[in-house]
């Protein structure tokens, strides 16, 4: 099973991680959602994008595999005004096998959620589900990083823990810092095994170390175009950042906007 479940401990720290808190993608997704009128977000997590979208007046359905992430999202939603809460529907399930009663003009996968799908079968199953849930002319946004060849090289430097979150205070007085590293390179499978390690310090000085390891698939732009074509989509734009700059050699992001080209979504 390639589905990746976010553990409780990572769900707890997700919204306190500066790397995620300062990510500049929210206005992009809110604008896209406003233009579409309603949205289905696959891998909505703790609601980092979902809540600002609902607060901007757009009805949004969020689907996620992790109960722990959805629980964080529900907790944050409880603090929102009733009209914002009324625009949100949360669904527990996998993006490879969902079946919802309505169709949407827009489906999104913010912050690389699709990269948790390792096998081509899972990727096509997800695209097949998206196709069924899109209204005619509806759009899908696939959100991935652009491959950094250095991170595929097998260089032992990438296997050493690198701090991606400096010492950060939590509201309850504990502090944490986080490191990331690649534990295995699988170039033939187009994926790396990634490990996050959280170092937690309690106010009484006690410390704990928690790790989470998961496979992360990487994709190339022309591969995406083919994959989408197999599932009945046509690529309409590929951006390299959230200002909609075209994908370039040094782009960190790879955002593929696709629309339904074939009403039957014939997966081959
Ligand atoms: C990096 S988080 C992104 C969360 C949120 N979209 C954001 O931008 O902050 C990836 C999310 O994808 C979810 N996820 C991973 N595999 C999934 C699957 N097969 N189906 C649904 N959600 C999945 C994880 O539980 C996690 O919440």
mmCIF file of C-alpha atoms and ligand atoms in Angstrom:
data_model
loop_
_atom_site.group_PDB
_atom_site.id
_atom_site.type_symbol
_atom_site.label_atom_id
_atom_site.label_comp_id
_atom_site.label_asym_id
_atom_site.label_seq_id
_atom_site.Cartn_x
_atom_site.Cartn_y
_atom_site.Cartn_z
ATOM 1 C CA UNK A 1 0.000 0.000 0.000
ATOM 2 C CA UNK A 2 1.597 3.254 -1.056
ATOM 3 C CA UNK A 3 -0.861 5.484 0.765
ATOM 4 C CA UNK A 4 1.005 7.542 3.297
ATOM 5 C CA UNK A 5 -0.562 8.192 6.697
ATOM 6 C CA UNK A 6 0.696 11.234 8.577
ATOM 7 C CA UNK A 7 1.377 10.206 12.155
ATOM 8 C CA UNK A 8 -0.203 12.057 15.093
ATOM 9 C CA UNK A 9 3.096 13.616 16.062
ATOM 10 C CA UNK A 10 3.623 15.204 12.631
ATOM 11 C CA UNK A 11 0.027 16.367 12.433
ATOM 12 C CA UNK A 12 0.627 18.086 15.775
ATOM 13 C CA UNK A 13 3.705 19.999 14.525
ATOM 14 C CA UNK A 14 2.595 20.672 10.946
ATOM 15 C CA UNK A 15 1.078 24.103 11.553
ATOM 16 C CA UNK A 16 3.980 25.204 13.774
ATOM 17 C CA UNK A 17 6.645 24.410 11.168
ATOM 18 C CA UNK A 18 7.893 27.768 9.771
ATOM 19 C CA UNK A 19 8.660 26.141 6.408
ATOM 20 C CA UNK A 20 4.939 25.405 6.000
ATOM 21 C CA UNK A 21 3.604 28.492 7.796
ATOM 22 C CA UNK A 22 5.507 30.825 5.476
ATOM 23 C CA UNK A 23 4.733 28.997 2.221
ATOM 24 C CA UNK A 24 3.539 31.528 -0.371
ATOM 25 C CA UNK A 25 0.938 29.383 -2.163
ATOM 26 C CA UNK A 26 -2.266 30.440 -0.340
ATOM 27 C CA UNK A 27 -3.198 33.486 -2.537
ATOM 28 C CA UNK A 28 -2.695 31.361 -5.682
ATOM 29 C CA UNK A 29 -5.117 28.663 -4.478
ATOM 30 C CA UNK A 30 -7.636 31.166 -3.121
ATOM 31 C CA UNK A 31 -7.650 33.038 -6.482
ATOM 32 C CA UNK A 32 -8.090 29.792 -8.431
ATOM 33 C CA UNK A 33 -10.922 28.724 -6.113
ATOM 34 C CA UNK A 34 -12.661 32.121 -6.402
ATOM 35 C CA UNK A 35 -12.492 31.966 -10.193
ATOM 36 C CA UNK A 36 -13.902 28.406 -10.209
ATOM 37 C CA UNK A 37 -16.674 28.958 -7.628
ATOM 38 C CA UNK A 38 -16.112 25.754 -5.634
ATOM 39 C CA UNK A 39 -13.281 23.301 -5.147
ATOM 40 C CA UNK A 40 -12.298 19.800 -4.087
ATOM 41 C CA UNK A 41 -8.898 19.740 -2.354
ATOM 42 C CA UNK A 42 -7.198 16.320 -2.312
ATOM 43 C CA UNK A 43 -4.855 15.916 0.665
ATOM 44 C CA UNK A 44 -6.282 18.968 2.477
ATOM 45 C CA UNK A 45 -4.337 18.101 5.642
ATOM 46 C CA UNK A 46 -4.813 20.509 8.524
ATOM 47 C CA UNK A 47 -6.636 23.076 6.374
ATOM 48 C CA UNK A 48 -3.715 25.415 5.637
ATOM 49 C CA UNK A 49 -5.273 26.195 2.220
ATOM 50 C CA UNK A 50 -8.824 24.972 2.900
ATOM 51 C CA UNK A 51 -9.628 27.431 5.704
ATOM 52 C CA UNK A 52 -8.470 30.622 3.883
ATOM 53 C CA UNK A 53 -10.437 29.401 0.835
ATOM 54 C CA UNK A 54 -13.647 29.007 2.846
ATOM 55 C CA UNK A 55 -12.937 32.348 4.571
ATOM 56 C CA UNK A 56 -12.766 33.947 1.089
ATOM 57 C CA UNK A 57 -16.358 32.802 0.483
ATOM 58 C CA UNK A 58 -15.723 29.677 -1.623
ATOM 59 C CA UNK A 59 -17.353 26.323 -0.779
ATOM 60 C CA UNK A 60 -14.645 23.680 -0.415
ATOM 61 C CA UNK A 61 -14.570 19.923 0.133
ATOM 62 C CA UNK A 62 -11.345 18.617 1.677
ATOM 63 C CA UNK A 63 -10.370 14.962 1.421
ATOM 64 C CA UNK A 64 -7.485 13.407 3.352
ATOM 65 C CA UNK A 65 -6.256 9.965 4.300
ATOM 66 C CA UNK A 66 -4.931 11.026 7.697
ATOM 67 C CA UNK A 67 -7.400 11.141 10.598
ATOM 68 C CA UNK A 68 -4.740 13.003 12.587
ATOM 69 C CA UNK A 69 -4.473 15.795 9.981
ATOM 70 C CA UNK A 70 -8.268 15.998 9.632
ATOM 71 C CA UNK A 71 -8.592 16.244 13.430
ATOM 72 C CA UNK A 72 -6.238 19.269 13.379
ATOM 73 C CA UNK A 73 -8.328 20.767 10.593
ATOM 74 C CA UNK A 74 -11.585 20.271 12.560
ATOM 75 C CA UNK A 75 -10.005 21.865 15.633
ATOM 76 C CA UNK A 76 -8.984 24.951 13.624
ATOM 77 C CA UNK A 77 -12.367 25.107 11.905
ATOM 78 C CA UNK A 78 -14.130 25.145 15.275
ATOM 79 C CA UNK A 79 -12.566 28.569 15.881
ATOM 80 C CA UNK A 80 -13.949 29.953 12.580
ATOM 81 C CA UNK A 81 -17.244 31.897 12.200
ATOM 82 C CA UNK A 82 -20.326 29.766 11.379
ATOM 83 C CA UNK A 83 -20.516 30.952 7.729
ATOM 84 C CA UNK A 84 -16.917 29.780 7.102
ATOM 85 C CA UNK A 85 -17.612 26.424 8.758
ATOM 86 C CA UNK A 86 -20.766 26.044 6.670
ATOM 87 C CA UNK A 87 -18.750 26.252 3.441
ATOM 88 C CA UNK A 88 -16.492 23.310 4.397
ATOM 89 C CA UNK A 89 -17.013 19.608 4.043
ATOM 90 C CA UNK A 90 -14.307 17.210 5.235
ATOM 91 C CA UNK A 91 -14.036 13.664 3.953
ATOM 92 C CA UNK A 92 -11.786 10.915 5.265
ATOM 93 C CA UNK A 93 -10.520 8.783 2.385
ATOM 94 C CA UNK A 94 -7.838 8.146 -0.187
ATOM 95 C CA UNK A 95 -7.444 10.249 -3.299
ATOM 96 C CA UNK A 96 -7.041 6.966 -5.199
ATOM 97 C CA UNK A 97 -10.578 5.718 -4.445
ATOM 98 C CA UNK A 98 -13.106 8.403 -3.523
ATOM 99 C CA UNK A 99 -16.718 8.616 -4.553
ATOM 100 C CA UNK A 100 -18.527 11.866 -3.780
ATOM 101 C CA UNK A 101 -22.082 12.794 -4.780
ATOM 102 C CA UNK A 102 -21.200 16.067 -6.549
ATOM 103 C CA UNK A 103 -19.015 17.322 -9.392
ATOM 104 C CA UNK A 104 -16.563 20.229 -9.050
ATOM 105 C CA UNK A 105 -15.233 22.882 -11.446
ATOM 106 C CA UNK A 106 -11.783 22.601 -9.795
ATOM 107 C CA UNK A 107 -9.754 19.866 -8.076
ATOM 108 C CA UNK A 108 -6.444 20.749 -6.394
ATOM 109 C CA UNK A 109 -3.560 18.835 -4.753
ATOM 110 C CA UNK A 110 -1.677 21.567 -2.856
ATOM 111 C CA UNK A 111 1.804 21.103 -1.449
ATOM 112 C CA UNK A 112 2.753 17.963 -3.323
ATOM 113 C CA UNK A 113 0.041 15.633 -2.035
ATOM 114 C CA UNK A 114 0.019 13.678 -5.350
ATOM 115 C CA UNK A 115 3.721 12.851 -4.833
ATOM 116 C CA UNK A 116 2.640 10.444 -2.077
ATOM 117 C CA UNK A 117 1.246 8.192 -4.830
ATOM 118 C CA UNK A 118 4.167 5.940 -5.683
ATOM 119 C CA UNK A 119 2.798 3.492 -8.241
ATOM 120 C CA UNK A 120 1.452 4.356 -11.689
ATOM 121 C CA UNK A 121 -1.664 2.334 -10.800
ATOM 122 C CA UNK A 122 -2.358 4.616 -7.838
ATOM 123 C CA UNK A 123 -1.627 7.733 -9.898
ATOM 124 C CA UNK A 124 -4.011 6.644 -12.658
ATOM 125 C CA UNK A 125 -6.640 5.563 -10.106
ATOM 126 C CA UNK A 126 -6.488 9.043 -8.613
ATOM 127 C CA UNK A 127 -6.732 10.769 -12.010
ATOM 128 C CA UNK A 128 -9.662 8.509 -12.931
ATOM 129 C CA UNK A 129 -11.469 9.571 -9.713
ATOM 130 C CA UNK A 130 -10.685 13.236 -10.399
ATOM 131 C CA UNK A 131 -12.001 12.907 -13.952
ATOM 132 C CA UNK A 132 -15.305 11.471 -12.683
ATOM 133 C CA UNK A 133 -15.663 14.301 -10.157
ATOM 134 C CA UNK A 134 -14.940 17.182 -12.549
ATOM 135 C CA UNK A 135 -17.746 19.118 -14.187
ATOM 136 C CA UNK A 136 -17.458 19.491 -17.996
ATOM 137 C CA UNK A 137 -14.472 21.761 -18.738
ATOM 138 C CA UNK A 138 -13.357 21.387 -15.112
ATOM 139 C CA UNK A 139 -9.720 21.816 -14.109
ATOM 140 C CA UNK A 140 -7.138 19.933 -12.086
ATOM 141 C CA UNK A 141 -4.033 21.502 -10.544
ATOM 142 C CA UNK A 142 -1.171 19.085 -9.840
ATOM 143 C CA UNK A 143 1.275 20.637 -7.383
ATOM 144 C CA UNK A 144 4.793 19.152 -7.298
ATOM 145 C CA UNK A 145 8.381 20.244 -6.816
ATOM 146 C CA UNK A 146 10.560 20.464 -9.897
ATOM 147 C CA UNK A 147 13.252 17.804 -9.649
ATOM 148 C CA UNK A 148 16.601 18.998 -8.344
ATOM 149 C CA UNK A 149 19.090 16.600 -9.988
ATOM 150 C CA UNK A 150 21.471 16.962 -7.014
ATOM 151 C CA UNK A 151 18.844 15.331 -4.773
ATOM 152 C CA UNK A 152 18.799 12.215 -6.985
ATOM 153 C CA UNK A 153 22.551 11.804 -7.179
ATOM 154 C CA UNK A 154 23.036 9.415 -4.268
ATOM 155 C CA UNK A 155 25.497 11.918 -2.754
ATOM 156 C CA UNK A 156 25.932 10.928 0.938
ATOM 157 C CA UNK A 157 25.648 14.637 1.793
ATOM 158 C CA UNK A 158 21.870 14.349 1.158
ATOM 159 C CA UNK A 159 21.712 11.430 3.609
ATOM 160 C CA UNK A 160 22.974 13.563 6.499
ATOM 161 C CA UNK A 161 20.381 15.259 8.704
ATOM 162 C CA UNK A 162 19.924 18.885 7.636
ATOM 163 C CA UNK A 163 17.993 21.241 9.880
ATOM 164 C CA UNK A 164 14.895 22.556 8.081
ATOM 165 C CA UNK A 165 13.185 23.948 11.186
ATOM 166 C CA UNK A 166 15.254 25.846 13.752
ATOM 167 C CA UNK A 167 14.307 25.691 17.453
ATOM 168 C CA UNK A 168 10.645 26.780 17.498
ATOM 169 C CA UNK A 169 8.477 27.446 20.559
ATOM 170 C CA UNK A 170 5.111 25.700 20.835
ATOM 171 C CA UNK A 171 2.149 27.387 22.575
ATOM 172 C CA UNK A 172 2.379 24.897 25.495
ATOM 173 C CA UNK A 173 5.979 25.852 26.352
ATOM 174 C CA UNK A 174 7.724 22.942 24.623
ATOM 175 C CA UNK A 175 10.191 23.639 21.811
ATOM 176 C CA UNK A 176 11.031 21.584 18.767
ATOM 177 C CA UNK A 177 13.415 21.586 15.860
ATOM 178 C CA UNK A 178 13.299 19.367 12.786
ATOM 179 C CA UNK A 179 15.768 17.825 10.381
ATOM 180 C CA UNK A 180 15.206 16.190 7.002
ATOM 181 C CA UNK A 181 17.301 13.728 5.057
ATOM 182 C CA UNK A 182 17.071 11.179 2.270
ATOM 183 C CA UNK A 183 17.579 7.653 3.608
ATOM 184 C CA UNK A 184 17.484 5.854 0.239
ATOM 185 C CA UNK A 185 17.642 6.811 -3.446
ATOM 186 C CA UNK A 186 15.573 4.706 -5.865
ATOM 187 C CA UNK A 187 16.252 6.317 -9.230
ATOM 188 C CA UNK A 188 14.814 3.389 -11.169
ATOM 189 C CA UNK A 189 11.536 3.799 -9.268
ATOM 190 C CA UNK A 190 11.668 7.614 -9.431
ATOM 191 C CA UNK A 191 11.397 8.009 -5.692
ATOM 192 C CA UNK A 192 13.417 8.806 -2.598
ATOM 193 C CA UNK A 193 12.837 7.624 0.960
ATOM 194 C CA UNK A 194 12.636 10.756 3.088
ATOM 195 C CA UNK A 195 13.007 10.973 6.855
ATOM 196 C CA UNK A 196 11.946 13.830 9.112
ATOM 197 C CA UNK A 197 13.272 13.838 12.676
ATOM 198 C CA UNK A 198 11.623 16.035 15.322
ATOM 199 C CA UNK A 199 13.632 16.909 18.446
ATOM 200 C CA UNK A 200 11.223 17.890 21.181
ATOM 201 C CA UNK A 201 12.219 19.599 24.454
ATOM 202 C CA UNK A 202 9.818 19.829 27.400
ATOM 203 C CA UNK A 203 9.875 22.780 29.841
ATOM 204 C CA UNK A 204 11.469 20.454 32.460
ATOM 205 C CA UNK A 205 14.358 19.729 30.072
ATOM 206 C CA UNK A 206 13.215 16.259 29.000
ATOM 207 C CA UNK A 207 13.896 15.529 25.319
ATOM 208 C CA UNK A 208 12.380 13.159 22.764
ATOM 209 C CA UNK A 209 13.215 12.312 19.151
ATOM 210 C CA UNK A 210 10.439 11.247 16.757
ATOM 211 C CA UNK A 211 11.001 10.163 13.183
ATOM 212 C CA UNK A 212 8.719 9.735 10.215
ATOM 213 C CA UNK A 213 9.935 8.050 7.049
ATOM 214 C CA UNK A 214 8.040 7.895 3.783
ATOM 215 C CA UNK A 215 8.612 7.268 0.078
ATOM 216 C CA UNK A 216 8.233 10.364 -2.074
ATOM 217 C CA UNK A 217 7.745 10.067 -5.831
ATOM 218 C CA UNK A 218 9.185 12.655 -8.217
ATOM 219 C CA UNK A 219 7.861 13.463 -11.658
ATOM 220 C CA UNK A 220 9.188 15.072 -14.814
ATOM 221 C CA UNK A 221 7.149 17.614 -16.816
ATOM 222 C CA UNK A 222 6.738 15.571 -19.999
ATOM 223 C CA UNK A 223 5.834 12.473 -17.961
ATOM 224 C CA UNK A 224 3.001 14.462 -16.362
ATOM 225 C CA UNK A 225 1.721 15.494 -19.780
ATOM 226 C CA UNK A 226 1.592 11.834 -20.884
ATOM 227 C CA UNK A 227 0.061 10.650 -17.613
ATOM 228 C CA UNK A 228 -2.667 13.269 -17.850
ATOM 229 C CA UNK A 229 -3.354 12.454 -21.507
ATOM 230 C CA UNK A 230 -3.876 8.780 -20.572
ATOM 231 C CA UNK A 231 -6.525 9.844 -18.088
ATOM 232 C CA UNK A 232 -8.430 12.167 -20.449
ATOM 233 C CA UNK A 233 -6.830 15.515 -19.557
ATOM 234 C CA UNK A 234 -5.085 18.201 -21.577
ATOM 235 C CA UNK A 235 -2.351 20.383 -20.063
ATOM 236 C CA UNK A 236 -3.246 24.075 -20.301
ATOM 237 C CA UNK A 237 -0.313 25.603 -18.376
ATOM 238 C CA UNK A 238 2.797 24.628 -16.438
ATOM 239 C CA UNK A 239 4.073 27.152 -13.896
ATOM 240 C CA UNK A 240 7.357 27.261 -12.009
ATOM 241 C CA UNK A 241 6.068 29.333 -9.090
ATOM 242 C CA UNK A 242 2.895 30.694 -7.528
ATOM 243 C CA UNK A 243 3.184 33.978 -9.513
ATOM 244 C CA UNK A 244 2.441 31.905 -12.617
ATOM 245 C CA UNK A 245 5.926 32.233 -14.145
ATOM 246 C CA UNK A 246 6.509 29.596 -16.838
ATOM 247 C CA UNK A 247 8.442 26.525 -15.677
ATOM 248 C CA UNK A 248 12.176 27.209 -16.129
ATOM 249 C CA UNK A 249 15.424 25.352 -15.433
ATOM 250 C CA UNK A 250 15.761 26.850 -11.970
ATOM 251 C CA UNK A 251 12.081 26.730 -10.914
ATOM 252 C CA UNK A 252 11.574 25.135 -7.511
ATOM 253 C CA UNK A 253 7.892 24.368 -8.089
ATOM 254 C CA UNK A 254 6.091 22.573 -10.906
ATOM 255 C CA UNK A 255 2.375 23.400 -11.106
ATOM 256 C CA UNK A 256 0.474 21.680 -13.896
ATOM 257 C CA UNK A 257 -2.977 22.998 -14.805
ATOM 258 C CA UNK A 258 -5.028 20.541 -16.832
ATOM 259 C CA UNK A 259 -8.575 20.376 -18.084
ATOM 260 C CA UNK A 260 -10.830 17.509 -19.096
ATOM 261 C CA UNK A 261 -10.295 16.942 -22.796
ATOM 262 C CA UNK A 262 -12.110 13.654 -23.126
ATOM 263 C CA UNK A 263 -15.513 13.401 -21.447
ATOM 264 C CA UNK A 264 -15.092 9.626 -21.089
ATOM 265 C CA UNK A 265 -11.692 9.764 -19.320
ATOM 266 C CA UNK A 266 -10.537 6.579 -21.058
ATOM 267 C CA UNK A 267 -7.543 5.379 -19.065
ATOM 268 C CA UNK A 268 -5.245 3.258 -21.209
HETATM 269 C C1 LIG B 1 2.169 17.966 2.593
HETATM 270 S S1 LIG B 1 0.548 17.614 3.145
HETATM 271 C C2 LIG B 1 -0.359 18.916 2.347
HETATM 272 C C3 LIG B 1 -1.556 19.364 3.173
HETATM 273 C C4 LIG B 1 -2.282 20.586 2.644
HETATM 274 N N1 LIG B 1 -2.775 20.404 1.292
HETATM 275 C C5 LIG B 1 -1.358 21.792 2.679
HETATM 276 O O1 LIG B 1 -1.101 22.350 1.605
HETATM 277 O O2 LIG B 1 -0.902 22.165 3.759
HETATM 278 C C6 LIG B 1 0.060 16.188 2.188
HETATM 279 C C7 LIG B 1 -1.289 15.632 2.630
HETATM 280 O O3 LIG B 1 -1.643 14.586 1.745
HETATM 281 C C8 LIG B 1 -2.308 13.583 2.501
HETATM 282 N N2 LIG B 1 -2.281 12.318 1.766
HETATM 283 C C9 LIG B 1 -1.234 11.490 1.490
HETATM 284 N N3 LIG B 1 -1.624 10.432 0.769
HETATM 285 C C10 LIG B 1 -2.968 10.568 0.566
HETATM 286 C C11 LIG B 1 -3.954 9.805 -0.117
HETATM 287 N N4 LIG B 1 -3.649 8.670 -0.744
HETATM 288 N N5 LIG B 1 -5.232 10.272 -0.123
HETATM 289 C C12 LIG B 1 -5.569 11.419 0.515
HETATM 290 N N6 LIG B 1 -4.675 12.184 1.183
HETATM 291 C C13 LIG B 1 -3.386 11.773 1.215
HETATM 292 C C14 LIG B 1 -1.549 13.553 3.822
HETATM 293 O O4 LIG B 1 -2.303 12.928 4.857
HETATM 294 C C15 LIG B 1 -1.293 15.043 4.046
HETATM 295 O O5 LIG B 1 -2.309 15.624 4.817
#
